[in-house]
């Protein structure tokens, strides 16, 4: 028996969740369904981009470190899309990578919010509610690490962006 009432697909808000870890996708998806979203799961940025172009979602949640197309590349592609509706989709970026530069880079690329993993239900719900009330971004604030150390994985992803 369903725990939430069925939503009319024409009326439902849509979310694309891109993360290469299945359990994270499923948990975030459950929380988004509780907020009234229909959810499309993608195990990489390339799949998320294809889904995003197939049916324009109301919000995207993307991990940074994914195969085929990183979350940063996905964010950059969304923000530079010729369709203004696609370019304006709120994109929440999340990561477990420990680097002081991540939030700066997400902000520079036009990310709507950055959530450090593990993401709690309260964090996600507050972030989504804030962004869906007409706010385009959540101020990143000063919660970056003071050390600005950059991991090898993040350095590999960031090296593909000339401006960083």
Coordinates of N, CA, C and O in Angstrom, one line a residue, residues 46-124:
X46 N 26.2 12.0 -17.2 CA 25.7 11.9 -18.6 C 24.2 11.5 -18.6 O 23.4 12.0 -19.4
X47 N 23.9 10.5 -17.8 CA 22.5 10.0 -17.7 C 21.6 11.1 -17.2 O 20.5 11.3 -17.7
X48 N 22.1 11.8 -16.2 CA 21.3 12.9 -15.6 C 21.0 14.0 -16.7 O 19.9 14.5 -16.8
X49 N 22.0 14.3 -17.5 CA 21.9 15.3 -18.5 C 20.9 14.9 -19.6 O 20.0 15.7 -20.0
X50 N 20.9 13.6 -19.9 CA 19.9 13.1 -20.9 C 18.5 13.2 -20.3 O 17.6 13.6 -21.0
X51 N 18.3 12.8 -19.1 CA 17.0 12.9 -18.4 C 16.6 14.3 -18.3 O 15.4 14.6 -18.5
X52 N 17.5 15.2 -18.0 CA 17.2 16.6 -17.8 C 16.7 17.2 -19.1 O 15.7 18.0 -19.2
X53 N 17.3 16.8 -20.2 CA 16.8 17.3 -21.5 C 15.6 16.6 -22.0 O 14.8 17.2 -22.8
X54 N 15.3 15.4 -21.6 CA 14.1 14.7 -22.0 C 12.9 15.3 -21.3 O 11.8 15.4 -21.9
X55 N 13.0 15.6 -20.0 CA 11.9 16.2 -19.3 C 12.4 17.2 -18.3 O 13.1 16.8 -17.3
X56 N 12.2 18.4 -18.5 CA 12.8 19.5 -17.7 C 12.3 19.3 -16.3 O 11.2 19.5 -16.0
X57 N 13.3 19.0 -15.4 CA 12.9 18.9 -14.0 C 12.8 20.3 -13.3 O 13.2 21.3 -13.8
X58 N 12.2 20.3 -12.1 CA 12.2 21.5 -11.3 C 13.4 21.7 -10.5 O 13.7 22.8 -10.0
X59 N 14.2 20.6 -10.2 CA 15.4 20.7 -9.4 C 16.3 19.5 -9.8 O 15.8 18.4 -10.1
X60 N 17.6 19.7 -9.6 CA 18.6 18.7 -9.9 C 19.5 18.6 -8.6 O 19.9 19.6 -8.1
X61 N 19.7 17.4 -8.2 CA 20.7 17.1 -7.1 C 21.8 16.3 -7.7 O 21.5 15.2 -8.3
X62 N 23.0 16.7 -7.6 CA 24.1 16.0 -8.3 C 25.4 15.9 -7.3 O 25.8 16.9 -6.7
X63 N 25.9 14.7 -7.3 CA 27.2 14.4 -6.7 C 28.3 15.0 -7.6 O 28.0 15.2 -8.8
X64 N 29.4 15.3 -7.0 CA 30.5 15.9 -7.8 C 31.3 14.7 -8.5 O 31.4 14.8 -9.7
X65 N 31.7 13.7 -7.8 CA 32.6 12.7 -8.3 C 31.7 11.5 -8.9 O 31.4 10.6 -8.1
X66 N 31.5 11.6 -10.2 CA 30.7 10.5 -10.9 C 31.4 10.2 -12.2 O 32.1 11.0 -12.7
X67 N 31.2 8.9 -12.6 CA 31.8 8.5 -13.9 C 31.1 9.3 -15.1 O 30.0 9.8 -15.0
X68 N 31.8 9.3 -16.2 CA 31.3 9.8 -17.5 C 31.1 11.4 -17.6 O 31.5 12.0 -18.5
X69 N 30.6 12.0 -16.6 CA 30.4 13.4 -16.5 C 30.2 13.8 -15.0 O 29.3 13.4 -14.4
X70 N 31.2 14.6 -14.5 CA 31.1 14.9 -13.1 C 29.9 15.9 -12.8 O 29.4 16.5 -13.8
X71 N 29.6 16.0 -11.6 CA 28.6 16.9 -11.2 C 28.9 18.4 -11.5 O 28.0 19.2 -11.8
X72 N 30.2 18.7 -11.5 CA 30.6 20.1 -11.9 C 30.4 20.3 -13.4 O 29.9 21.4 -13.8
X73 N 30.7 19.3 -14.2 CA 30.5 19.4 -15.6 C 29.0 19.5 -15.9 O 28.5 20.2 -16.8
X74 N 28.2 18.7 -15.2 CA 26.7 18.7 -15.4 C 26.2 20.1 -15.0 O 25.4 20.7 -15.8
X75 N 26.7 20.7 -13.9 CA 26.3 22.0 -13.5 C 26.6 23.0 -14.6 O 25.8 23.9 -15.0
X76 N 27.9 23.0 -15.1 CA 28.3 23.9 -16.1 C 27.5 23.8 -17.4 O 27.1 24.8 -18.0
X77 N 27.1 22.6 -17.7 CA 26.4 22.3 -19.0 C 24.9 22.9 -18.8 O 24.4 23.5 -19.7
X78 N 24.3 22.7 -17.6 CA 23.0 23.2 -17.4 C 23.0 24.7 -17.4 O 22.2 25.3 -18.1
X79 N 24.0 25.3 -16.8 CA 24.0 26.8 -16.7 C 24.3 27.4 -18.1 O 23.9 28.6 -18.3
X80 N 25.0 26.7 -19.0 CA 25.3 27.3 -20.3 C 24.3 26.8 -21.4 O 24.5 27.1 -22.6
X81 N 23.2 26.2 -21.0 CA 22.2 25.7 -22.0 C 21.6 26.8 -22.7 O 21.3 27.9 -22.1
X82 N 21.3 26.7 -24.0 CA 20.7 27.7 -24.8 C 19.2 28.0 -24.4 O 18.7 29.1 -24.6
X83 N 18.6 27.0 -23.8 CA 17.2 27.1 -23.3 C 17.2 27.8 -21.9 O 17.7 27.2 -21.0
X84 N 16.7 29.0 -21.8 CA 16.7 29.7 -20.5 C 16.0 28.9 -19.4 O 16.4 29.1 -18.2
X85 N 15.0 28.1 -19.7 CA 14.3 27.3 -18.7 C 15.3 26.3 -18.1 O 15.3 26.0 -16.9
X86 N 16.1 25.6 -19.0 CA 17.0 24.6 -18.5 C 18.1 25.3 -17.7 O 18.5 24.9 -16.6
X87 N 18.6 26.4 -18.2 CA 19.7 27.1 -17.6 C 19.4 27.6 -16.2 O 20.2 27.8 -15.3
X88 N 18.1 27.8 -15.9 CA 17.6 28.3 -14.6 C 17.2 27.3 -13.6 O 16.9 27.6 -12.5
X89 N 17.3 26.0 -14.0 CA 16.9 24.9 -13.1 C 17.9 25.0 -11.9 O 19.1 25.0 -12.0
X90 N 17.3 25.0 -10.7 CA 18.1 24.9 -9.5 C 18.9 23.6 -9.4 O 18.4 22.5 -9.7
X91 N 20.2 23.7 -9.2 CA 21.1 22.6 -9.1 C 21.8 22.6 -7.7 O 22.5 23.5 -7.4
X92 N 21.5 21.5 -6.9 CA 22.1 21.3 -5.6 C 23.3 20.4 -5.9 O 23.1 19.3 -6.4
X93 N 24.5 20.8 -5.4 CA 25.6 19.9 -5.6 C 26.0 19.4 -4.2 O 26.0 20.1 -3.2
X94 N 26.3 18.1 -4.2 CA 26.8 17.5 -2.9 C 28.0 16.7 -3.1 O 28.3 16.2 -4.2
X95 N 28.8 16.5 -2.0 CA 30.0 15.8 -2.2 C 30.5 15.4 -0.8 O 30.3 16.0 0.2
X96 N 31.2 14.3 -0.7 CA 31.9 13.9 0.5 C 33.4 14.2 0.4 O 34.2 14.0 1.4
X97 N 33.8 14.8 -0.7 CA 35.2 15.2 -0.8 C 35.5 16.3 0.1 O 34.8 17.2 0.3
X98 N 36.7 16.2 0.8 CA 37.1 17.2 1.8 C 38.1 18.2 1.2 O 39.3 18.0 1.2
X99 N 37.5 19.3 0.6 CA 38.4 20.3 0.0 C 37.8 21.7 0.3 O 36.6 21.9 0.2
X100 N 38.7 22.6 0.6 CA 38.3 24.0 0.8 C 37.8 24.7 -0.4 O 37.1 25.7 -0.3
X101 N 38.1 24.2 -1.6 CA 37.8 24.9 -2.8 C 36.4 24.5 -3.4 O 36.0 25.1 -4.4
X102 N 35.9 23.4 -2.9 CA 34.6 22.9 -3.6 C 33.5 23.9 -3.6 O 32.9 24.2 -4.6
X103 N 33.2 24.6 -2.4 CA 32.1 25.5 -2.4 C 32.4 26.7 -3.3 O 31.5 27.2 -4.0
X104 N 33.6 27.2 -3.3 CA 33.9 28.3 -4.2 C 33.7 27.9 -5.7 O 33.1 28.7 -6.4
X105 N 34.1 26.7 -6.1 CA 33.9 26.3 -7.4 C 32.5 26.1 -7.8 O 32.0 26.5 -8.9
X106 N 31.7 25.5 -6.9 CA 30.3 25.3 -7.1 C 29.6 26.7 -7.3 O 28.8 26.9 -8.2
X107 N 30.0 27.7 -6.4 CA 29.4 29.0 -6.6 C 29.8 29.7 -7.9 O 29.0 30.3 -8.5
X108 N 31.0 29.5 -8.3 CA 31.5 30.2 -9.5 C 30.8 29.6 -10.7 O 30.5 30.3 -11.7
X109 N 30.5 28.3 -10.7 CA 29.8 27.6 -11.8 C 28.3 27.9 -11.8 O 27.6 27.5 -12.7
X110 N 27.8 28.5 -10.7 CA 26.4 28.8 -10.7 C 25.5 27.8 -10.0 O 24.3 27.8 -10.2
X111 N 26.1 27.0 -9.1 CA 25.4 26.1 -8.3 C 24.4 26.8 -7.4 O 24.7 27.9 -6.8
X112 N 23.2 26.3 -7.2 CA 22.2 26.9 -6.3 C 22.5 26.6 -4.8 O 22.1 27.5 -4.0
X113 N 23.1 25.5 -4.5 CA 23.5 25.2 -3.1 C 24.5 24.1 -3.1 O 24.7 23.3 -4.1
X114 N 25.2 24.0 -2.0 CA 26.2 22.9 -1.8 C 25.9 22.3 -0.5 O 25.7 22.9 0.5
X115 N 25.7 20.9 -0.5 CA 25.5 20.2 0.7 C 26.6 19.2 0.9 O 26.9 18.4 0.0
X116 N 27.3 19.2 2.0 CA 28.3 18.3 2.4 C 27.7 17.0 2.8 O 26.8 16.9 3.6
X117 N 28.2 15.9 2.2 CA 27.8 14.5 2.6 C 28.5 14.2 3.9 O 29.6 14.5 4.2
X118 N 27.8 13.4 4.7 CA 26.4 12.9 4.5 C 25.4 13.9 4.7 O 25.4 14.7 5.6
X119 N 24.4 14.0 3.8 CA 23.3 14.9 3.8 C 22.2 14.4 4.7 O 21.8 13.2 4.5
X120 N 21.7 15.2 5.5 CA 20.6 14.8 6.4 C 19.3 15.2 5.7 O 19.2 16.1 4.9
X121 N 18.2 14.5 6.1 CA 16.9 14.8 5.6 C 16.6 16.3 5.9 O 16.0 17.0 5.0
X122 N 16.9 16.8 7.1 CA 16.6 18.2 7.5 C 17.3 19.1 6.6 O 16.7 20.1 6.1
X123 N 18.6 18.9 6.3 CA 19.4 19.8 5.4 C 18.7 19.8 4.0 O 18.6 20.9 3.4
X124 N 18.5 18.6 3.5 CA 17.9 18.6 2.1 C 16.6 19.3 2.0 O 16.3 20.1 1.1

